[in-house]
Tab-separated table of C-alpha atoms in Angstrom:
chain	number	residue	atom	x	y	z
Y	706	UNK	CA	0.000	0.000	0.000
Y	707	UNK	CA	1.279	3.141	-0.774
Y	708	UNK	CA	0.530	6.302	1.977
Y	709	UNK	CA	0.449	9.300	0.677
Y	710	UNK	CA	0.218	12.622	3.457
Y	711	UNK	CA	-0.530	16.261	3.057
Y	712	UNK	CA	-0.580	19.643	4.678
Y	713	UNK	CA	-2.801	22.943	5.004
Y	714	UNK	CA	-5.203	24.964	6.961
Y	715	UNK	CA	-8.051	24.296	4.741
Y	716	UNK	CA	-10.395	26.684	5.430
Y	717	UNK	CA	-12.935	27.743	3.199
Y	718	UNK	CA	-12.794	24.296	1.616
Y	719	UNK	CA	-12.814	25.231	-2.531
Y	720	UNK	CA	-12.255	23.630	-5.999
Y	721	UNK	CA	-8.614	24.199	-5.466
Y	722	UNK	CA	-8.849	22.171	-2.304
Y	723	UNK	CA	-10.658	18.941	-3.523
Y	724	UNK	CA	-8.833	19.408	-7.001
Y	725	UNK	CA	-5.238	18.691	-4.340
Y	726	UNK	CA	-6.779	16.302	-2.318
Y	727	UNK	CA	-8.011	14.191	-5.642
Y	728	UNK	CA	-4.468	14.473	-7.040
Y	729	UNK	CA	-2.985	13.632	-4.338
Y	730	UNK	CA	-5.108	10.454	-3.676
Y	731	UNK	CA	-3.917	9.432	-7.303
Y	732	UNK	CA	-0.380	8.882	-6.210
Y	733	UNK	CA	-1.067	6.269	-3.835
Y	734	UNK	CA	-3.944	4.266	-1.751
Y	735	UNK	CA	-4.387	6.017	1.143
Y	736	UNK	CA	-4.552	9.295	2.022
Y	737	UNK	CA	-3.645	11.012	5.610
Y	738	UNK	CA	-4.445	14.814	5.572
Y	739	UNK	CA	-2.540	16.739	8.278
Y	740	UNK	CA	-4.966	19.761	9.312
Y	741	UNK	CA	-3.734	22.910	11.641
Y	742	UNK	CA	-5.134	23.220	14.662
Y	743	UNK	CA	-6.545	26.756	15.224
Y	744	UNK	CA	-3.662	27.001	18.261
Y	745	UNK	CA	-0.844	26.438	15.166
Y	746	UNK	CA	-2.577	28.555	13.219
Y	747	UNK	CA	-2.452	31.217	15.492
Y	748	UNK	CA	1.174	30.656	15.785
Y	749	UNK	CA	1.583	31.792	12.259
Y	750	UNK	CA	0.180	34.280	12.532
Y	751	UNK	CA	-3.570	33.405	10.684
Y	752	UNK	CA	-6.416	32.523	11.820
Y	753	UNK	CA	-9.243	30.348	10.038
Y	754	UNK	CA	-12.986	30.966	9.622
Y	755	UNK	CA	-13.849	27.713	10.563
Y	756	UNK	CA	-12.665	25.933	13.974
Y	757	UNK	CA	-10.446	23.106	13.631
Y	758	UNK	CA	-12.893	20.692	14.493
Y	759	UNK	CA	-15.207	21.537	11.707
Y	760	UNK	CA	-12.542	21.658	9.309
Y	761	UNK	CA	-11.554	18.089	10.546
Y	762	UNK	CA	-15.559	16.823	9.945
Y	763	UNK	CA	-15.897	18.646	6.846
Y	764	UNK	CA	-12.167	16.857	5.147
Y	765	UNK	CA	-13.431	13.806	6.919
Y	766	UNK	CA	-16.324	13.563	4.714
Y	767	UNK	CA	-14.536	13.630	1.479
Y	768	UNK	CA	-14.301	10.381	-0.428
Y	769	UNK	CA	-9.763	11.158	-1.252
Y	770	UNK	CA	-9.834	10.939	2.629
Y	771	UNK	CA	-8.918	8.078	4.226
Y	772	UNK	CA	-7.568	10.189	7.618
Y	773	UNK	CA	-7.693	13.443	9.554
Y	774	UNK	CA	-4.666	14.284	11.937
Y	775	UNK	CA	-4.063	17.822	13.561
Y	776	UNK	CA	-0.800	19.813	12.685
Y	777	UNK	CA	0.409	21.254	15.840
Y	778	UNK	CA	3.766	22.292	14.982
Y	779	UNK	CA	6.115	22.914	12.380
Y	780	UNK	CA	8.896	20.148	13.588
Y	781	UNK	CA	6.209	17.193	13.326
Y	782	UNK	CA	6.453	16.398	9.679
Y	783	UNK	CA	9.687	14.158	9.948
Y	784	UNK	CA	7.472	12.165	12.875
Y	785	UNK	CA	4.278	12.084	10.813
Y	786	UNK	CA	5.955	10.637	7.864
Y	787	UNK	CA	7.852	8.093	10.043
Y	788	UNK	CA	4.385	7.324	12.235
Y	789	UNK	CA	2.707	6.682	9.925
Y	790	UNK	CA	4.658	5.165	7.056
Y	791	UNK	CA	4.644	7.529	4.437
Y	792	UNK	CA	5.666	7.502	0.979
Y	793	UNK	CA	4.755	10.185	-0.709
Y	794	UNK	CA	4.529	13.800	0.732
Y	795	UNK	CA	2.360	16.218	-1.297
Y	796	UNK	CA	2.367	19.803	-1.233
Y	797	UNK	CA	1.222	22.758	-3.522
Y	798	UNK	CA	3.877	24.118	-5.934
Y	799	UNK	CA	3.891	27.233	-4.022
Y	800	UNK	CA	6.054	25.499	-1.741
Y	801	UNK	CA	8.474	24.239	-3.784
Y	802	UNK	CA	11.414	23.791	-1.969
Y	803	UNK	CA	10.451	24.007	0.729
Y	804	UNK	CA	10.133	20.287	2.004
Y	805	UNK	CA	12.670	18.788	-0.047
Y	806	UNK	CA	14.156	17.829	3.541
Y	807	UNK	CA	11.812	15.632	3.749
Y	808	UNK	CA	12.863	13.668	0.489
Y	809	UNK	CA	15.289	11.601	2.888
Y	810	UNK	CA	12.009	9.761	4.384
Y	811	UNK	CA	9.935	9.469	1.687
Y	812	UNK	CA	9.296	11.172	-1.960
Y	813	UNK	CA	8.376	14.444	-2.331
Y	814	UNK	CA	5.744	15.852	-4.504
Y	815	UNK	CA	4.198	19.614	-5.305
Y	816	UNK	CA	1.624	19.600	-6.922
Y	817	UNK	CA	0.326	22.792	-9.452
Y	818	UNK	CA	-1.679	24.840	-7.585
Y	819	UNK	CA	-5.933	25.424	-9.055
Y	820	UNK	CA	-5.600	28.928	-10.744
Y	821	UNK	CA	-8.263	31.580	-9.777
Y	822	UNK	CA	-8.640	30.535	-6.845
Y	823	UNK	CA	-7.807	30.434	-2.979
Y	824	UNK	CA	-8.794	30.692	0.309
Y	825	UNK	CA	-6.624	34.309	0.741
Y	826	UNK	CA	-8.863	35.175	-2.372
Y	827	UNK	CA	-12.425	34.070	-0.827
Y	828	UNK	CA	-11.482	35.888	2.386
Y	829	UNK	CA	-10.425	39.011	0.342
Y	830	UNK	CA	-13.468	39.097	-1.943
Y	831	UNK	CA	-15.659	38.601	1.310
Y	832	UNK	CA	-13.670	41.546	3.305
Y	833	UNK	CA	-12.816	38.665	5.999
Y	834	UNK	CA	-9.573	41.025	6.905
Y	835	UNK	CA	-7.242	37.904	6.648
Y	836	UNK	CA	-5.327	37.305	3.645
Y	837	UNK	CA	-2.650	35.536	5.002
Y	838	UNK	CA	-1.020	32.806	2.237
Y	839	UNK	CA	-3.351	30.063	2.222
């Protein structure tokens, strides 16, 4: 079986987000979605529209989604992949780079990000105040 793990707030759940999640489903059998918990979140500075908890139900329910675990730090991604056998880490392109650390655990892969469209641009259009990068 191949694991397959990614990363993001997730708020404001959008094409852009199910268009990752489906992608990154394709490169393997099972897929673990690490979420930030509001607490992380405010630690960098943004803060979501919707609570962790619904964020977690709502991901939950999505048929690419095999499992919901909370991001609490920025350190844990060498212990998630290990934990929970991972092979392949996926993250949008607008990381690039940014996790090739992580290419001595398991294979990295970013991922082209949906064009149009993101959660910085929702909150923006809505004057939610918060346009932190998504």
């Amino acid at each position: 079986m191949t694991k397959v793990i990614t990363y993001g707030t997730f708020d404001l759940l959008h094409k852009g987000h199910i268009r990752l999640l489906k992608r990154a489903k394709a490169l393997g059998d099972h897929l673990t979605v690490c979420v930030s918990t509001d607490e992380f979140n405010a630690i960098k500075g943004k803060k979501a529209y919707t609570s962790f908890e619904d964020r977690k139900y709502i991901l939950e329910a999505i048929k690419y989604v095999d499992e919901v675990i909370p991001e609490c730090d920025w350190d844990q991604k060498i212990s998630d992949v290990k934990d929970h056998d991972i092979d392949v880490f996926v993250m949008g392109d607008d990381w690039e780079g940014q996790f090739d650390f992580l290419k001595d655990y398991c294979k990295v892969v970013y991922l082209p990000r949906t064009a149009g469209i993101s959660t910085t641009k929702i909150k923006k259009d809505l004057g939610l105040g918060d346009y932190k990068k998504d």
